[in-house]
Amino acid sequence: MGCPLALCCLLTLLLPLLTPGASMSPAERISQAYDPALYMRKNTSTVLQTYLQCQGSPLSDSGFSAPELQLSSLPPADISFKTWHALDDGEHLSRVQGPFLALTQHLQLMGNDQRDPNPGSPILLAQLSDARLRAQGLLGNMAAIKAALGLPTPPVEDTPGLVPFGASAFKKKRRGYIVTGEYGHWPDRAMRDLALLKAKYPI
Amino acid sequence: MMDIFLCLKQPSRMVDSKRMRMTSNFQWILLTFLLLYLMNQVSSQKKRTPHDLKCVTNNLQVWDCSWRAPSGAGRGAAYEVCIENGSHSCYRLEKNTKIPALSPGDHEVTINFGSSISKFTLNEKDVSFIPDTPEILNLSADFSTSTLHLKWNDKGSVFPRHSNVIWEIKILRKKNMEIVKIMTHNTTLNGKDTVHHWSWTSDMPLECATHYVGIRCHIDDPKFSGHKEWSNWSLLKNISWSSDSQTKVFPQDKVILVGSDITVCCVTQEKVVLALIGSTNCPLIHLDGENVAIKIHNISASESSGTNVVFSVEDNMFGTVIFAGYPPDIPQKLNCETYDLKEIVCTWNPGRPTSLVGPRNTSYTLFESFSGKCVRYKRAEVPTNESYQLFFQMLSNQEIYNFTLNARNPLGQSESTLLVNVTEKVHPHTPTSVKVKDINSTAVTLSWHLPGNFAKIKLLCQIEINKTNSVHELRNITMKGVENSSYLIAVDKLNPYTIYTFRIRCSTKPFWKWSKWSNEKQYLTTEAIPSKGPDTWREWSSDGKNLIIYWKPLSINEANGKILSYNVSCSSDEETQSLSEILDPQHKAEIQLDKNDYIISVVAKNSVGSSPPSKIASMEIPNDDLKIEQAVGMGNGILLTWNYDPNMTCDYVIKWCNSSRSEPCLMDWKKVPSNSTETVIESDQFRPGVRYNFFLYGCRNQGYQLLRSIIGYVEELAPTVAPNFTVEDTSADSILVRWEDIPVEELRGFLRGYLFYFEKGERDTSKMRGLESGRSDIKVKNITDISQKTLRIVDLQGKTSYHLVLRAYTDGGMGPEKSMFVVTKENSVGLIIAILIPVAVAVIVGVVTSILCYRKREWIKETFYPDIPNPENCKALQFQKSVCEGSSALKTLEMNRCTPNNVEVLETRSMVPKTEDTEIISAVAERPEDSSDVEPENHVVVSYCPPVIEEEIANPGADEAGGASQVIYIDIQSMYQPQAKPEEEPENDPVGGAGYKPQMHLPVTSTVEDLAAEDDLDKTAGYRPQANVNTWNLVSPDSPRSTDSSSEIVSFGSPCSINSRQFLIPPKDEESPKSSGGGWSFTNFFQNKPND
């Protein structure tokens, strides 16, 4: 039941990428992007749980949490409300696009990292792959909304920059934890931005 | 001194002894002082000359000697040292001198200093050998392995001889230089300067703390007899890790052996608050600064993601992953073979899991030593214990291969070897493309494809030939291998028109392994003429006019094709009748014959041709001496035996049929050779419990004679029904039972007898369960005479219900039971005796009592009824007429209370003879309802109260109650009653108000009726007081008082009667009017009779 639903959702996410030339109103674009973002937000905890279960104790212990950990290559989703509220439409979208690009790349990196210590965990690898595709879909939706709003769409910066490929196993696990954690936060932020735009551009 | 000490310790000796001892001690003290003086003089003399000569050497070639200068000798004083060493040689030196090493032995050394001369005896034994302090050339570290590498020079060139050297190396850690380890290292001096290397692996990563290393040595020259001493410690050299400001944990991604110990440290400038191994908290070992370490002892095998070690600082988390596992096990069951002589496949089992995956997984390399070629095994993504395999391309002109399989992982390596001649290890592929072609009806060609080049070897192939409903046949074929992989053989000795299934597998010679079986190939061989005629039998029809010819269809092996039709012909000397083209599947033909001796011939035909004719004679030879026998089979068949009869020249035929079928009956037949005397008749149609008729025919002179007729069962079963039985006759002590036969179909075996059970019991109460359990109260009669159809059961009790059960049995078991309840008739003699005895006793008692009373009547009268004087004759009581006359009211009657001594009530029970019927079928339904019959009770109560007037009252209601009731009341009238009503006869007026009235005769309209409801009739059926019940006061039987004025009528002059009723009604009677008291009944009489 979950698999066909996820497939439909992925198709919905990737639809704007497949049909870039389709002429839709900004409101329709925003509405089209909102539901997949909502679905994405609901399923992020699954990826985190699966990931932690594959990393061994204490990461796999119930209640494990280290919210203070951060990655320099992946900005946190937290933002002051005042700042966030003062953003214009383009900034709302642009400030989400960059981190999502970083997320897609980190998720791909995680996929490579997890092949060695967890070759027997195809579920995790599949979930990471799905998460990356969803993030890419949202990125496409954001670009489509910007285009529909007539906003400039400069190329998004490659935020991860230097990725320490020779990282130790523990650093990979730590990095993966931060990425999957942020993967749980950024869709929420994106959904709030889309909700704001949705209210601003009703159908 | 010891003596002094002892003296001091013992001060309490005798005085004489003390004096003597004190004198002796004094002498000792004087001597000591003298000695000290002399020594001082000698010392003073020494100090004026060079003294304390000491020599040391650090290379065994030169001795460095020194002495203490004489007092007054200043610096730069010159000495002349002369050594007597075989030759006299003198040196002019200053304070210290280096002299060549002297030969072993004493040497005289003279040191002249001015005018003073000192002489010493110098021996090698007095010389100390102290090597030079070693110098560390280099100290390096391999941080990845936590190994220190030390390099130094032994400077062996300075030593003249080869010597053993012990190097002592100390490792110190941390800034406070805690000694971690001191180890020795042995080398040999070989006369040349040699640089030595020494490595040491730290249990703690070298990054964790600064490590210091120092070294010293001890040279053990066997020829040097002097003191050999350690050199001084070298200068310490240290190794430290230059860290940046970032926190790091060491070691990273370490792979270690399961069960080993490991130290993990965190180099940090922040305070570590927590360290975890997995989820286990670990105590911190503080190093320099904020650096900390933890120790893990006896680590267990890691899961695939490794064992996490985590250090937590205030707002961050650092850590490392340790992979604990095992080195690779020796590859097990290494086997190399080839499928096609082109490629060798080697398989093995990895053995014990290493717990290491991913890049740490075991890698395998297969090396062939003769060719020098090797192949590597690509690691599986998923760790598995299943067999691994590697393919090695065969080399031309090489048959023998020496394989070495090497397994390696970060913890070690192992290997397994195998020398193999591949031509002897051929495991062919599965043969494919199996094809079959006809040669004739009994032979085919079989071809298949076997991949591989087997031109140099021989193949051994196995062909499995399966025929329907037949055992598998295996044929081994040896053939020369070919290069083009195609093989062809002929398979013969097959049956015509038979479906065969072929499959093939191959191996090589010498045998190693069979290939897998090829796919099955099914093939139908061509037809041939039927090999024999059908099995034939004949039966005359019931009217004897027609001969019915039966034949069995030929088996597949005999038919050799599809049987299309049959030809039947009957021939005698005179004529021949034929029935041709009887199409299959008809296997029966009827021909009208005139009882002549015919020979019947049956021929089966298929598409290829006709079978040989099957012949049988129609004539049946009569047999007058024929008995019907019984036989029981063995479950699946039945064994029939007969005596050998030389007259039977052809064969025997046994035919059989179900006995319930009508004639002519034929289920099947069987022919056996004439020399046989027994046969087992088996048939799928046989069913257990079914009776069959078997007929044995013997063949004589082309005619068949019925020899035996047998009825039998292949297996006997228990009857399915119980025999129907009825009760023919019943008496007081016996029952006659008759039953019927059970039909053969329901008997299901030969009847062996009946079992008859009986016990006392009534329907709904008697449950004759567990008939076979041997209950003692159940009587059983086993009737083995199966012709018996009746049974009389005797010695029974009269008027008793019996439970009868009858069941039949065969050797197959007991049949179901049929039961019946029967009540025997009543025993009339006993009844009469039971009535007569009590009547006779009562009469005798009455007569005796009457006689006694008559003879003693005077005494009784005097005692109980004395003459009462007439008060009118008493002068004392005479009143004056004037006073008494006209005032009759003044005449008073004084009534004294009368206390009765006893009350007796006699009551006779009505005896209603119980009518009991003989019950045959339903005893319960036809049984009279005894519960409704309440037998009248007769009570006898005797009361005594003087003065006594005996009165006998007949019970007028006796007819209604069904029996006579006699009540004798004594003391029911007061002494004044005769005066009040002297002629009154109460028995003539039982309803009248005077005197005592039995309760049975009370008028219905009395007040008692108002009180008693209809459902209380039982309670009122017994004794009823004659007074108004409402006026009773039952407080005490001694205090009944009648205060009601109306009671004067009812209880006229009879207070004693009122009083007596308290005794006439016993409390038990009020509660249970049915109580029989002292009575008895015939039912009880019979019931008390013990059971037989």
Short mmCIF file of C-alpha atoms in Angstrom, two decimals, chain B residues 484-651:
data_model
loop_
_atom_site.label_atom_id
_atom_site.label_comp_id
_atom_site.label_asym_id
_atom_site.label_seq_id
_atom_site.Cartn_x
_atom_site.Cartn_y
_atom_site.Cartn_z
CA ASN B 484 31.66 -32.13 -30.45
CA SER B 485 29.59 -33.02 -27.40
CA SER B 486 27.00 -35.14 -29.32
CA TYR B 487 26.36 -38.70 -28.26
CA LEU B 488 24.19 -41.48 -29.69
CA ILE B 489 23.37 -44.99 -28.49
CA ALA B 490 20.84 -47.75 -29.24
CA VAL B 491 18.50 -48.96 -26.56
CA ASP B 492 17.00 -52.40 -27.15
CA LYS B 493 15.01 -55.00 -25.23
CA LEU B 494 12.03 -52.75 -25.03
CA ASN B 495 8.41 -53.79 -25.12
CA PRO B 496 6.24 -53.00 -28.10
CA TYR B 497 3.61 -50.36 -27.81
CA THR B 498 4.83 -49.20 -24.45
CA ILE B 499 5.35 -45.71 -23.20
CA TYR B 500 8.88 -45.32 -21.98
CA THR B 501 10.43 -42.39 -20.21
CA PHE B 502 14.15 -41.99 -20.74
CA ARG B 503 16.62 -39.80 -18.93
CA ILE B 504 20.36 -39.77 -18.93
CA ARG B 505 23.22 -38.82 -16.69
CA CYS B 506 26.89 -39.14 -17.30
CA SER B 507 30.18 -39.36 -15.49
CA THR B 508 33.70 -40.06 -16.54
CA LYS B 509 36.11 -42.88 -16.03
CA PRO B 510 37.53 -43.02 -13.42
CA PHE B 511 34.31 -42.15 -11.71
CA TRP B 512 34.06 -38.91 -9.80
CA LYS B 513 30.52 -37.60 -9.86
CA TRP B 514 27.39 -38.13 -11.80
CA SER B 515 25.96 -35.24 -13.68
CA LYS B 516 22.43 -34.25 -12.89
CA TRP B 517 19.75 -36.21 -14.63
CA SER B 518 18.67 -34.82 -17.95
CA ASN B 519 15.08 -33.89 -18.57
CA GLU B 520 12.83 -36.85 -19.10
CA LYS B 521 11.95 -37.85 -22.64
CA GLN B 522 8.81 -39.89 -23.14
CA TYR B 523 8.44 -42.21 -26.10
CA LEU B 524 5.92 -44.82 -27.29
CA THR B 525 7.36 -47.84 -29.02
CA THR B 526 5.61 -49.23 -32.07
CA GLU B 527 3.10 -52.10 -31.96
CA ALA B 528 3.65 -55.86 -32.38
CA ILE B 529 1.24 -58.79 -32.56
CA PRO B 530 -0.27 -59.82 -29.20
CA SER B 531 2.00 -62.30 -27.51
CA LYS B 532 -0.75 -64.59 -26.17
CA GLY B 533 -4.45 -65.16 -26.22
CA PRO B 534 -6.73 -63.77 -23.54
CA ASP B 535 -7.47 -65.61 -20.32
CA THR B 536 -10.82 -67.28 -20.93
CA TRP B 537 -13.63 -68.79 -18.83
CA ARG B 538 -17.09 -69.94 -19.59
CA GLU B 539 -20.32 -70.28 -17.69
CA TRP B 540 -23.54 -71.94 -18.66
CA SER B 541 -26.52 -69.72 -18.41
CA SER B 542 -29.08 -70.44 -15.74
CA ASP B 543 -31.33 -72.20 -18.20
CA GLY B 544 -28.42 -74.26 -19.46
CA LYS B 545 -28.98 -73.40 -23.09
CA ASN B 546 -26.40 -70.74 -23.65
CA LEU B 547 -22.71 -70.74 -22.98
CA ILE B 548 -21.39 -67.41 -21.82
CA ILE B 549 -17.74 -66.96 -22.68
CA TYR B 550 -15.72 -64.52 -20.65
CA TRP B 551 -12.18 -63.37 -21.31
CA LYS B 552 -9.93 -60.92 -19.67
CA PRO B 553 -8.31 -58.06 -21.54
CA LEU B 554 -4.69 -58.66 -22.29
CA SER B 555 -2.15 -56.79 -20.25
CA ILE B 556 -0.16 -54.08 -21.95
CA ASN B 557 2.83 -56.36 -22.13
CA GLU B 558 0.78 -59.08 -23.75
CA ALA B 559 -1.31 -56.96 -26.04
CA ASN B 560 1.73 -55.32 -27.70
CA GLY B 561 -0.55 -52.67 -29.07
CA LYS B 562 -4.08 -51.45 -28.92
CA ILE B 563 -6.48 -54.44 -29.04
CA LEU B 564 -9.09 -53.63 -31.60
CA SER B 565 -11.35 -56.71 -31.50
CA TYR B 566 -11.72 -60.35 -30.51
CA ASN B 567 -12.72 -63.40 -32.48
CA VAL B 568 -14.59 -66.19 -30.67
CA SER B 569 -15.25 -69.60 -32.16
CA CYS B 570 -16.82 -72.78 -30.73
CA SER B 571 -15.92 -75.98 -32.44
CA SER B 572 -16.94 -79.53 -31.89
CA ASP B 573 -16.55 -82.63 -33.90
CA GLU B 574 -19.60 -81.75 -35.82
CA GLU B 575 -19.73 -78.03 -36.17
CA THR B 576 -18.00 -74.77 -35.63
CA GLN B 577 -19.65 -71.52 -34.63
CA SER B 578 -17.80 -68.25 -34.85
CA LEU B 579 -18.34 -64.80 -33.51
CA SER B 580 -15.91 -62.42 -35.15
CA GLU B 581 -14.97 -58.80 -34.65
CA ILE B 582 -16.19 -58.42 -31.09
CA LEU B 583 -14.92 -54.97 -30.49
CA ASP B 584 -12.93 -54.10 -27.44
CA PRO B 585 -13.82 -53.38 -24.65
CA GLN B 586 -16.45 -56.09 -24.77
CA HIS B 587 -15.03 -59.13 -23.02
CA LYS B 588 -17.99 -61.45 -23.05
CA ALA B 589 -19.89 -63.40 -25.66
CA GLU B 590 -22.88 -65.70 -25.45
CA ILE B 591 -23.40 -68.62 -27.78
CA GLN B 592 -26.32 -70.98 -27.90
CA LEU B 593 -25.00 -74.52 -27.69
CA ASP B 594 -26.62 -77.86 -27.28
CA LYS B 595 -24.57 -79.15 -24.41
CA ASN B 596 -22.06 -80.82 -26.60
CA ASP B 597 -18.45 -80.90 -25.90
CA TYR B 598 -17.16 -77.79 -27.52
CA ILE B 599 -13.80 -76.20 -27.61
CA ILE B 600 -14.05 -72.45 -27.37
CA SER B 601 -11.27 -70.41 -28.93
CA VAL B 602 -10.70 -66.69 -28.33
CA VAL B 603 -8.24 -64.58 -30.34
CA ALA B 604 -7.28 -60.93 -29.71
CA LYS B 605 -6.38 -58.67 -32.64
CA ASN B 606 -4.47 -55.41 -32.88
CA SER B 607 -3.34 -53.37 -35.86
CA VAL B 608 -0.35 -55.62 -36.46
CA GLY B 609 -1.99 -59.02 -36.19
CA SER B 610 -3.82 -61.68 -34.12
CA SER B 611 -2.77 -63.35 -30.95
CA PRO B 612 -2.41 -67.11 -30.56
CA PRO B 613 -5.85 -68.62 -29.78
CA SER B 614 -6.85 -69.17 -26.20
CA LYS B 615 -8.88 -72.39 -25.83
CA ILE B 616 -11.23 -73.73 -23.18
CA ALA B 617 -13.64 -76.73 -23.07
CA SER B 618 -17.32 -76.15 -22.54
CA MET B 619 -17.98 -79.45 -20.83
CA GLU B 620 -18.65 -79.46 -17.06
CA ILE B 621 -18.06 -82.76 -15.26
CA PRO B 622 -20.53 -83.33 -12.42
CA ASN B 623 -19.37 -83.91 -8.85
CA ASP B 624 -21.73 -85.53 -6.36
CA ASP B 625 -19.46 -85.37 -3.40
CA LEU B 626 -19.45 -81.64 -2.87
CA LYS B 627 -19.45 -79.91 0.48
CA ILE B 628 -19.68 -76.27 1.30
CA GLU B 629 -16.73 -75.15 3.35
CA GLN B 630 -15.82 -71.99 5.16
CA ALA B 631 -12.68 -69.96 4.85
CA VAL B 632 -11.43 -66.66 6.18
CA GLY B 633 -8.83 -64.62 4.39
CA MET B 634 -5.92 -62.47 5.41
CA GLY B 635 -7.35 -59.02 4.94
CA ASN B 636 -6.37 -58.48 1.32
CA GLY B 637 -6.91 -61.98 0.01
CA ILE B 638 -7.86 -65.49 0.85
CA LEU B 639 -5.77 -68.62 0.77
CA LEU B 640 -7.30 -71.67 -0.83
CA THR B 641 -5.65 -75.06 -0.68
CA TRP B 642 -6.56 -78.41 -2.13
CA ASN B 643 -5.08 -81.82 -2.43
CA TYR B 644 -3.02 -82.79 -5.38
CA ASP B 645 -5.04 -84.67 -7.92
CA PRO B 646 -3.15 -86.38 -10.71
CA ASN B 647 -6.33 -86.58 -12.72
CA MET B 648 -6.32 -82.88 -13.18
CA THR B 649 -4.27 -82.66 -16.31
CA CYS B 650 -4.68 -79.11 -17.48
CA ASP B 651 -5.16 -76.52 -14.79
#
